[in-house]
Structures are given as structure tokens and as C-alpha cells.
mmCIF file of C-alpha atoms in Angstrom:
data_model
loop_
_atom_site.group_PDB
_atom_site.id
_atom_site.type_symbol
_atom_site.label_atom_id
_atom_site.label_comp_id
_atom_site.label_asym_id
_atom_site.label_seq_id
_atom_site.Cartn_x
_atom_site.Cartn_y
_atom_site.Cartn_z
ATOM 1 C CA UNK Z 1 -76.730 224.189 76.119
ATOM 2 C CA UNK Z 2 -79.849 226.116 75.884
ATOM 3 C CA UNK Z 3 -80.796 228.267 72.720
ATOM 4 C CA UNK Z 4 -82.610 232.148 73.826
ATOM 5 C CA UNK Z 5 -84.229 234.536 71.522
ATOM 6 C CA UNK Z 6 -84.482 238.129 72.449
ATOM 7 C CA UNK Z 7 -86.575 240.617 71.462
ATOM 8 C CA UNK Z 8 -86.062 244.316 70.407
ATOM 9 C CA UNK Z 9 -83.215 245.018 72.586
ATOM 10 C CA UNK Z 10 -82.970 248.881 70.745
ATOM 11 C CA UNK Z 11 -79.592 250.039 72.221
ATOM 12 C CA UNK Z 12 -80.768 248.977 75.976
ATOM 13 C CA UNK Z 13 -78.010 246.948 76.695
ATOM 14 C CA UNK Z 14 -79.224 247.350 80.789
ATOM 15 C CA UNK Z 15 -81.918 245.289 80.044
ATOM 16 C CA UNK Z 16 -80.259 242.752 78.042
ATOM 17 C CA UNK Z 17 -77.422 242.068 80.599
ATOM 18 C CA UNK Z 18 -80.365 241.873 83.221
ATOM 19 C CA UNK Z 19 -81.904 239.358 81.236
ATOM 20 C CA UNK Z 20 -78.998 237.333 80.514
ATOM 21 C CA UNK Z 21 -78.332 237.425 84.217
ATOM 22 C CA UNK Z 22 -81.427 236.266 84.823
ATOM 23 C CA UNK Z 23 -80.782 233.021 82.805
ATOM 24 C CA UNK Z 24 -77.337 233.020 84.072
ATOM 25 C CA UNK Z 25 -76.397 232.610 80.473
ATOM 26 C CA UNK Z 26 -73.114 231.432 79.655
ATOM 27 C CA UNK Z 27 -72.021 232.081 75.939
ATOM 28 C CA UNK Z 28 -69.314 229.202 76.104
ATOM 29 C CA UNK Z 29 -72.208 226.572 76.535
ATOM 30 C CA UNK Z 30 -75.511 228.818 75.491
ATOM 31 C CA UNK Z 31 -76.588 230.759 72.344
ATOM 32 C CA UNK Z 32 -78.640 233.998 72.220
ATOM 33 C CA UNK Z 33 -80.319 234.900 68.771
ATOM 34 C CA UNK Z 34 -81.732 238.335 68.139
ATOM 35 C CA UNK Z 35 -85.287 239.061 66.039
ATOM 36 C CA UNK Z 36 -83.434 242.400 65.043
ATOM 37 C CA UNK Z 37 -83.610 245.878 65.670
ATOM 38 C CA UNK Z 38 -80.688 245.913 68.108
ATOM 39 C CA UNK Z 39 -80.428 249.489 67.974
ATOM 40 C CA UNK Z 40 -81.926 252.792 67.594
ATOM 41 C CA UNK Z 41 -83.556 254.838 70.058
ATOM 42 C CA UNK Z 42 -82.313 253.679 73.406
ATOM 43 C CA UNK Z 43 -79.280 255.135 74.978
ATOM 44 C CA UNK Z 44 -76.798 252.490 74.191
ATOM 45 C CA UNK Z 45 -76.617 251.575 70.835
ATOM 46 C CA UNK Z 46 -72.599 251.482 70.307
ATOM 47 C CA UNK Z 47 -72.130 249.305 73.523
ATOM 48 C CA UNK Z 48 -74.789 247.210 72.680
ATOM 49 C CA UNK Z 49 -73.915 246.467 69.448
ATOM 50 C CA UNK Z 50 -69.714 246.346 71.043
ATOM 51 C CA UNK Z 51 -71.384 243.688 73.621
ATOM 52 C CA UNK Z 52 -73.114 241.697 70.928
ATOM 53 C CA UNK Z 53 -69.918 240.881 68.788
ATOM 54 C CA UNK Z 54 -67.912 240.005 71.857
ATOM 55 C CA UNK Z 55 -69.957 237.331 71.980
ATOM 56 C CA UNK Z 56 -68.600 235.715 69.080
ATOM 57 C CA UNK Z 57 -70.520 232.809 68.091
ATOM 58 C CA UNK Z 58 -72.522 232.799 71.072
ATOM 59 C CA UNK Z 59 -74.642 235.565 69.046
ATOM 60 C CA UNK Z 60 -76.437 235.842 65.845
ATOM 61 C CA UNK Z 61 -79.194 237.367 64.550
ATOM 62 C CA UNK Z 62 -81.529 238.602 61.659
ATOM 63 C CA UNK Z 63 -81.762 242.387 60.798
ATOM 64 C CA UNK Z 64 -84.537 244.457 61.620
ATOM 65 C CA UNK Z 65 -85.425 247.650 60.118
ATOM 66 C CA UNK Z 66 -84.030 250.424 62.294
ATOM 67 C CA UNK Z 67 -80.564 248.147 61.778
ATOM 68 C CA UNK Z 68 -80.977 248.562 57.902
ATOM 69 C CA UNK Z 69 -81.847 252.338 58.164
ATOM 70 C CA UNK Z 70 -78.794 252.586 60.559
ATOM 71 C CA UNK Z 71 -76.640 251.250 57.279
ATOM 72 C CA UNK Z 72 -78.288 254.088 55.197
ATOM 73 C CA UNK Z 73 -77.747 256.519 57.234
ATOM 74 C CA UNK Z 74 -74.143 255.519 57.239
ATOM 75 C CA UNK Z 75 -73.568 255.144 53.858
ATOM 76 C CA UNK Z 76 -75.480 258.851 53.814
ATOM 77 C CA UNK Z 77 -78.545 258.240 52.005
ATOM 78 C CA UNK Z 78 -80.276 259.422 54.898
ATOM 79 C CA UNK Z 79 -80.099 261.647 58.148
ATOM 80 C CA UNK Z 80 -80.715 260.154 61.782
ATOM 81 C CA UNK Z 81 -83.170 261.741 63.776
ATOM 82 C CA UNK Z 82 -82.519 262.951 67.386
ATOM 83 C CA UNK Z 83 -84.636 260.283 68.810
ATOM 84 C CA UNK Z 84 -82.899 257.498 67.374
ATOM 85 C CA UNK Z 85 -79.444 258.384 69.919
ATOM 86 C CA UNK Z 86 -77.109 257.272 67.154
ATOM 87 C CA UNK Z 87 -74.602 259.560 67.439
ATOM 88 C CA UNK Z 88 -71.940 258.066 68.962
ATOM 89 C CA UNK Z 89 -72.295 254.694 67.173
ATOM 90 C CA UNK Z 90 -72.073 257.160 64.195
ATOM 91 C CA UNK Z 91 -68.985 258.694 65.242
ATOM 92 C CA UNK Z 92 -67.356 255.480 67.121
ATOM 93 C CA UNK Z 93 -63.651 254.479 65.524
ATOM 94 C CA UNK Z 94 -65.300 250.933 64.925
ATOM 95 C CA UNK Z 95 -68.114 252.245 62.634
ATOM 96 C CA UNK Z 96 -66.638 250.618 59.501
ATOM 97 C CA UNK Z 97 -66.288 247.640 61.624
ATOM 98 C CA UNK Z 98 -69.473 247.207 62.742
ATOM 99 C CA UNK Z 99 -70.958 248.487 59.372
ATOM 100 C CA UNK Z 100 -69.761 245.234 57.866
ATOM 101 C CA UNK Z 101 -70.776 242.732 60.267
ATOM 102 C CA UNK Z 102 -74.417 243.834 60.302
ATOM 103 C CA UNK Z 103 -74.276 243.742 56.362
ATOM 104 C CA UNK Z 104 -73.401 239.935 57.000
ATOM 105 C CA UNK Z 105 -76.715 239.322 58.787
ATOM 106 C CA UNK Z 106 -79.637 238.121 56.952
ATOM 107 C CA UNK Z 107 -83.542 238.929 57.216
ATOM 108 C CA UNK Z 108 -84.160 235.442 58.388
ATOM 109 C CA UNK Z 109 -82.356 232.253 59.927
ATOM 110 C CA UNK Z 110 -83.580 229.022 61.042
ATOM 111 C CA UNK Z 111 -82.447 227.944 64.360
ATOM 112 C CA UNK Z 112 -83.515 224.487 63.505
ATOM 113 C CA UNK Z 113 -86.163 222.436 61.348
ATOM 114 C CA UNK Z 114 -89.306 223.667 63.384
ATOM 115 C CA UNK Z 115 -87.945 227.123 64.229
ATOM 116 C CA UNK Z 116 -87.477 229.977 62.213
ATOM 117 C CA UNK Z 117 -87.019 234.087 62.953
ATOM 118 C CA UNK Z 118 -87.369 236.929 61.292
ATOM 119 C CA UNK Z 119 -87.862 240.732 61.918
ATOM 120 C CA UNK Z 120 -91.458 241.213 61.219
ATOM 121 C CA UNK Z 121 -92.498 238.090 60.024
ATOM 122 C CA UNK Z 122 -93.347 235.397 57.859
ATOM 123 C CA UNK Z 123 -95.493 236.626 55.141
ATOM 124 C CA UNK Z 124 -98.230 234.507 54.731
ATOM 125 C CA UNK Z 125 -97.617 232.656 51.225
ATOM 126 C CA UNK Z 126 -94.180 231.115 52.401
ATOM 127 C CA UNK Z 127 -92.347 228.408 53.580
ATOM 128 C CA UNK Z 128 -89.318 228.380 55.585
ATOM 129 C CA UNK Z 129 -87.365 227.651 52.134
ATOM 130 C CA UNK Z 130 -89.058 230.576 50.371
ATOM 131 C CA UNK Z 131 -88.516 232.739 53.273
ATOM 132 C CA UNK Z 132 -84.773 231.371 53.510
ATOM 133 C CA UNK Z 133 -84.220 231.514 49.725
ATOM 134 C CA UNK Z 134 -85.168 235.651 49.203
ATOM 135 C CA UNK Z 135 -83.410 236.443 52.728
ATOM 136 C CA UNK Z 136 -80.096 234.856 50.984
ATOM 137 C CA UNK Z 137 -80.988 236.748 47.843
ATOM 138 C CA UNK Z 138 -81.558 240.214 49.927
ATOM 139 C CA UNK Z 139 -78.462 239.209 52.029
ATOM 140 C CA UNK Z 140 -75.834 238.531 48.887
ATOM 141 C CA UNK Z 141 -76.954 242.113 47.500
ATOM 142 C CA UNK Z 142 -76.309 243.535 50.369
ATOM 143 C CA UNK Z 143 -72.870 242.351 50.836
ATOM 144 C CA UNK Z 144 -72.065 242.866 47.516
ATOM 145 C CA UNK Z 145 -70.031 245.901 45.833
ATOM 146 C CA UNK Z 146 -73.178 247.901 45.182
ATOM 147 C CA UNK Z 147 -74.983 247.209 48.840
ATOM 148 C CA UNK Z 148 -75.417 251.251 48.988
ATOM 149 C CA UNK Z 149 -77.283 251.507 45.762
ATOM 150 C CA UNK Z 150 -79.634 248.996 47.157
ATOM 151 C CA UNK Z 151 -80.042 250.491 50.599
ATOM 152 C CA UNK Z 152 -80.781 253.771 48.499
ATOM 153 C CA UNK Z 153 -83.650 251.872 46.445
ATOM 154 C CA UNK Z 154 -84.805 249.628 50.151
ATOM 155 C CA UNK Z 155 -87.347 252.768 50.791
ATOM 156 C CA UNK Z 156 -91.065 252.698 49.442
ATOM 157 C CA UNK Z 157 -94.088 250.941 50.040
ATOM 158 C CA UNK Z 158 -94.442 249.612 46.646
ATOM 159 C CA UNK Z 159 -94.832 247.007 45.162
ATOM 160 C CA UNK Z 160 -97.170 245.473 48.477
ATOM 161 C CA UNK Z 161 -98.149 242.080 47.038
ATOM 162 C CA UNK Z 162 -95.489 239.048 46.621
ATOM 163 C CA UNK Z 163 -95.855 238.126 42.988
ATOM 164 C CA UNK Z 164 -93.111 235.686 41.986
ATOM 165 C CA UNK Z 165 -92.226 237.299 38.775
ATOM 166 C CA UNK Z 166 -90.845 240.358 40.998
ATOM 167 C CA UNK Z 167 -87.223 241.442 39.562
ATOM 168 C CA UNK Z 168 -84.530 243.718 40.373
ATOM 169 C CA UNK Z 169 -85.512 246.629 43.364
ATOM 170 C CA UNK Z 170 -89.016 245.945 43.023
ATOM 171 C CA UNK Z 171 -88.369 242.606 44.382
ATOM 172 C CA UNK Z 172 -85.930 243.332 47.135
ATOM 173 C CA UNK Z 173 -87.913 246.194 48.154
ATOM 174 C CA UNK Z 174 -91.006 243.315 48.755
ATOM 175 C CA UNK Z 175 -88.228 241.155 50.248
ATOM 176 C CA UNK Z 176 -87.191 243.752 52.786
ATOM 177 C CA UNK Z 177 -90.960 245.410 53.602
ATOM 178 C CA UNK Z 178 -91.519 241.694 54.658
ATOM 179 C CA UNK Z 179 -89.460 240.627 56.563
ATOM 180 C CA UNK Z 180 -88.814 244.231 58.500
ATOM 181 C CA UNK Z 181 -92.115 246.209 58.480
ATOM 182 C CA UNK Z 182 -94.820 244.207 58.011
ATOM 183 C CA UNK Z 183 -97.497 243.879 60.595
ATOM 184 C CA UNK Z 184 -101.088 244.037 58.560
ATOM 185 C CA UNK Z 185 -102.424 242.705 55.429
ATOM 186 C CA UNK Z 186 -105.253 244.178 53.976
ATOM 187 C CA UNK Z 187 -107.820 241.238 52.577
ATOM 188 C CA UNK Z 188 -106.409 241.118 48.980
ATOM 189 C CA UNK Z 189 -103.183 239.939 50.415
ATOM 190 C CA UNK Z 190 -101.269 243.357 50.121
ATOM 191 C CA UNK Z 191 -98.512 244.968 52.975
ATOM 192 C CA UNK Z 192 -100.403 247.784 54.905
ATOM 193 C CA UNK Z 193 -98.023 249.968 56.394
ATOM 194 C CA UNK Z 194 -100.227 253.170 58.076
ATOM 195 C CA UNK Z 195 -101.969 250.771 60.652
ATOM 196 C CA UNK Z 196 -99.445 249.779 64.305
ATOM 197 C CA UNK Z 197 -101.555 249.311 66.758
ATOM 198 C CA UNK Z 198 -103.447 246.923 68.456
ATOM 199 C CA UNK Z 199 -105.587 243.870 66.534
ATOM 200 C CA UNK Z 200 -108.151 244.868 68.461
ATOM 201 C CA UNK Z 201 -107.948 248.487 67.836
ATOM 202 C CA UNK Z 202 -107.564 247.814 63.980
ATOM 203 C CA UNK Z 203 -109.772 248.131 60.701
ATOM 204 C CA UNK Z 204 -112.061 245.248 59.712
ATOM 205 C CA UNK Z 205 -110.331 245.817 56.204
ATOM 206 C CA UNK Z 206 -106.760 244.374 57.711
ATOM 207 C CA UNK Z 207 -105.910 241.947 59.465
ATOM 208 C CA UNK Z 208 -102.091 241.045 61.279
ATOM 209 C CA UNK Z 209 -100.087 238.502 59.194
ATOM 210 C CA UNK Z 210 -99.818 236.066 61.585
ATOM 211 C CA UNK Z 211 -103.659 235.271 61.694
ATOM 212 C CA UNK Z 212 -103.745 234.699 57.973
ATOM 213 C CA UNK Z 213 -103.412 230.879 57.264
ATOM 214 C CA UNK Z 214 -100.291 229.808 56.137
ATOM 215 C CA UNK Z 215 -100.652 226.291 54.011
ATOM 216 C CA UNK Z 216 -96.887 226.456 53.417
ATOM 217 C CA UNK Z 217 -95.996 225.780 56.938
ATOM 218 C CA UNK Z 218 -96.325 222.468 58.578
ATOM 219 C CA UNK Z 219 -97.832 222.356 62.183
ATOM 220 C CA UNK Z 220 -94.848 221.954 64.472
ATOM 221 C CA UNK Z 221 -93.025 224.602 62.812
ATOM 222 C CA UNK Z 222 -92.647 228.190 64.378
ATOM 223 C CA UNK Z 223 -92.490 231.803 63.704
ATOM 224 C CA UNK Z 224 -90.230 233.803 66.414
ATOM 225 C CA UNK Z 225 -90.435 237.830 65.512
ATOM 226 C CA UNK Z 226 -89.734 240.969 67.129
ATOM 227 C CA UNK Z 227 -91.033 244.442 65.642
ATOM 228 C CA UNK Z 228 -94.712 244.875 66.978
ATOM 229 C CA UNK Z 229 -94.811 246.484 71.025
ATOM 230 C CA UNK Z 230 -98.311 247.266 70.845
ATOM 231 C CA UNK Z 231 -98.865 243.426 70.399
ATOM 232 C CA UNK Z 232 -97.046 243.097 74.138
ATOM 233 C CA UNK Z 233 -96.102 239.935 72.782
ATOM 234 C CA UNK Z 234 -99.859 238.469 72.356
ATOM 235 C CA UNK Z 235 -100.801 236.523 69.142
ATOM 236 C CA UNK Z 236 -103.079 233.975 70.738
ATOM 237 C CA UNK Z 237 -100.264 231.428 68.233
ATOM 238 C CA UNK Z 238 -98.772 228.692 69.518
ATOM 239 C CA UNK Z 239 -96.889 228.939 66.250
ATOM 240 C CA UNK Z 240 -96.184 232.818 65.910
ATOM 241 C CA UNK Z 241 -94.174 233.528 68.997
ATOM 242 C CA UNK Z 242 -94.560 237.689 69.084
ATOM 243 C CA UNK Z 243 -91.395 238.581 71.368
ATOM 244 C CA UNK Z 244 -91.078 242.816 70.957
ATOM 245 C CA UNK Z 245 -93.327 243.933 74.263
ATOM 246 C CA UNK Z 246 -92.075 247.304 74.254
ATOM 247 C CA UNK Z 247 -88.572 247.723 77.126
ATOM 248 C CA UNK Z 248 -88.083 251.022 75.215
ATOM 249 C CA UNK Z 249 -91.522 251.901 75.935
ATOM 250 C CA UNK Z 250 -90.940 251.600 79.236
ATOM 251 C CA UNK Z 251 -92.544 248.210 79.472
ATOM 252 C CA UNK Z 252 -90.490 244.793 79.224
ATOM 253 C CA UNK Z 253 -87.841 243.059 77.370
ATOM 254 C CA UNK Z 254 -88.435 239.311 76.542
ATOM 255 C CA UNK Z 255 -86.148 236.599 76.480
ATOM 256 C CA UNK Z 256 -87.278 232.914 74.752
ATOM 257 C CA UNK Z 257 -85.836 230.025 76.021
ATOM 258 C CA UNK Z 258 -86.508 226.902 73.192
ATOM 259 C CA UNK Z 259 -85.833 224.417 75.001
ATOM 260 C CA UNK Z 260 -87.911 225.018 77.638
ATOM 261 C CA UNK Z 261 -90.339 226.824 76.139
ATOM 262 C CA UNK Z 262 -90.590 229.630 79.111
ATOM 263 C CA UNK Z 263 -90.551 233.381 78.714
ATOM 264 C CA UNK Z 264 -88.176 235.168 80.744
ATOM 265 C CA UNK Z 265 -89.048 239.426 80.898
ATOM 266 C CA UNK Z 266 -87.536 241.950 82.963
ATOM 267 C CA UNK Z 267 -89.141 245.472 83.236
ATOM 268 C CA UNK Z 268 -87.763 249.119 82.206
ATOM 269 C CA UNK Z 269 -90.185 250.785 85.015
ATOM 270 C CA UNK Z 270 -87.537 252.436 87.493
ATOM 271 C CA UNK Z 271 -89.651 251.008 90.537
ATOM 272 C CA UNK Z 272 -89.432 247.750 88.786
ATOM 273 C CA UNK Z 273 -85.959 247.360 86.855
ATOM 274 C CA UNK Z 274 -85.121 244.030 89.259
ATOM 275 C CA UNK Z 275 -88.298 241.916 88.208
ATOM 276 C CA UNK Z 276 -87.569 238.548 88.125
ATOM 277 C CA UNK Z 277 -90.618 236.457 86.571
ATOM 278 C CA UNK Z 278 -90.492 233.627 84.108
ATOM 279 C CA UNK Z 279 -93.886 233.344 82.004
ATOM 280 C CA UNK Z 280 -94.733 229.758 81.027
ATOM 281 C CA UNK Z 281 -95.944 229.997 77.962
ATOM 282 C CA UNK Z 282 -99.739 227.797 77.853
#
């Protein structure tokens, strides 16, 4: 059995299946996690999402943040754009269906004792059992009877430091920001939204989450996330695994594999859509 994490696969189900073929991955032995945003933007969002939960329990995954606006926008607190090439997930039959199965999802999972993933990210003051603690509280709201109302009050940048004495949408606002959009914190600890490019490109006043020391975690464990292309996958982290390197951008989609700790990509470039290249990670 071998256990593979996938980046932002962004309704590109092409470059999924190559990937998967690529492993010659076999979902009645092998499991594929997602880091989340499984839709949005590419061409293929329905048959992604349709390919996904054939799988069964061959397949989970956390929720990213075009996956939560996808729920707004179809419980219509907000319109799709023309970019994001929902429209026939929008008007697929199975809507309801599928609705409900991403609601089930949480922000973050743990694979095993050293190996957790999330969206965005880990923010810096947590542990895995924070981190899994406010995804279960984000998670039970949003299956509950008033998930809308909470979708509705998801949006905002505020509050953009943790405090623990958070309550109500203030706190699952922080909760979701987290895990789904965060990439830099400014040097008084808060979420900075405006900034998504490159570190090396960035302020001196921010700096990406995953270089910020985290005491809560303990060496061995690790940080798998999805959300940041311009990073092409490069945190110079043994322990913050960055796996989003930008197949809708017309660069690759990467595929984990734990137990052997190699990266498997395979390239949206039209010259370039057979590449078949495993990355040992150093």
C-alpha cells in the first residue's frame, strides 16, 4: 500500500489521471489524499470532483478555499466568476450530492502521527491537536443546520491574529483564513493577505508561515499543503512539504509519495504533457 498526496488538482482531472498513471496507482491497495482546492478554474471541475468520489475510500481530503467559495456560491451568497469554469458543476443533477460530501471534509487531517495536511498551512502557534481540534470545530458548523449562515460570515480578513479567547464568527473566520488563505505573516504574528508571490520577491515586513518557528511541533513531524504556485513547491523545509507548483498555470502537478518520500510531477505544457520524472526529494 502506498499513501500519495496531491496538490491543487483545480478541475484538471488530465493531469491527475496522468499522475496516477504514472504511479500506476491502484485504489484497492493505495490511498490518494488531496491538500484541497480540487476545483475551480480548470476545465473539469464536475468530472473531477465525479472521479474523486468513485474512489470511495481510496480518497480523502481537506478543503481548500476555492472548494469553500464553491459551497457559497451554491448556497447563493455569492456569484462565480467566468474564470472559475463552474458552470456545469453548478448545473450538474448531482450538485446536492456533491454539495454534501465536500461539507463532510475538514480543513485538516492527519495521515498519521508525523504527518499532517492542510490547505494553506499550519499557522505557526499550533500543534497538530490545536490544528485538529478548530478544523473539527469549523467542520461540525459546517455540517450543521445553519452551515450557510456560516459560509455567509467565512468572508473578511478580520480578526488576523489567533487569540484563544476568539468566539462565535470571529473565530471561525480565523479558523478558516488559516487553514485556506494564509501564506504571510507580518512580524507581530498577524495573517497578511495582499502579498502572493515569491519569498524572495516579498516585503522585509512579512515573512511566509512556514519559516516562522513552530515550538508546538516536534521534529519528525510534517506539514503537507497545497495553495501557494508561486512557491513552485520550494520551502527549503524538510518539514513543510509545499506541493501546489502551479498545473493550472501551465506548469506542473505534484504527486507525494510518503512512503518513499519521492515527488512524482507531470507537466501542463502541450509540448510536454507526457513528462515522466520522479524528483527525490534531498
Amino acid at each position: 500500500m502506498a499513501n500519495y498526496i496531491v496538490g491543487d488538482i483545480q478541475g484538471c482531472l488530465h493531469g491527475l489521471q496522468q499522475l496516477l498513471q504514472q504511479v500506476s496507482f491502484d485504489p484497492l491497495k493505495d490511498k490518494l489524499w488531496g491538500v484541497g482546492d480540487l476545483i475551480a478554474r480548470g476545465p473539469d471541475s464536475l468530472d473531477t470532483l465525479l472521479y474523486l468520489r468513485s474512489l470511495g475510500e481510496a480518497f480523502d481530503t481537506v478543503l481548500g478555499n476555492h472548494d469553500l467559495h464553491f459551497l457559497a456560491i451554491q448556497a447563493g451568497l455569492k456569484t462565480p466568476k467566468k474564470s472559475d469554469f463552474l458552470d456545469a458543476l453548478l448545473q450538474s443533477d448531482q450538485v446536492e450530492e456533491i454539495v454534501y460530501w465536500l461539507r463532510s471534509k475538514p480543513l485538516a487531517r492527519k495521515i498519521n502521527k508525523q504527518t499532517l495536511i492542510c490547505h494553506a498551512g499550519l499557522y505557526p502557534s499550533w500543534s497538530f491537536k490545536k490544528a485538529l481540534k478548530l478544523s473539527d470545530e469549523f467542520s461540525a458548523q459546517i455540517q450543521g443546520p445553519n452551515w450557510v449562515k456560516v459560509l455567509q460570515q467565512m468572508y473578511g480578513n478580520e480578526p488576523s491574529v489567533w487569540r484563544k479567547d476568539l468566539q462565535g464568527p470571529d473565530r471561525a473566520r480565523f479558523i478558516a483564513n488559516a487553514f485556506t488563505r494564509m501564506r504571510y505573516l507580518t512580524k507581530g504574528g498577524k495573517l497578511e493577505f495582499s502579498s502572493k508571490g515569491a519569498p524572495s520577491k516579498a516585503a522585509s515586513s512579512i515573512q511566509p508561515w512556514f519559516s516562522i518557528q513552530n515550538h508546538k511541533l516536534k521534529t519528525q513531524q510534517r506539514v503537507f499543503f497545497g495553495h501557494w504556485a508561486t512557491l513552485m513547491g520550494q520551502t527549503h523545509s524538510e518539514q513543510f512539504i509545499g506541493l501546489d507548483t502551479g498545473f493550472i498555470w501551465g506548469n506542473h502537478m505534484t504527486l507525494y509519495c510518503l512512503e518513499t518520500d519521492t515527488r512524482h510531477i507531470v507537466s501542463n505544457k502541450e509540448s510536454d504533457k507526457t513528462v515522466d520524472t520522479k524528483i527525490k526529494l534531498s
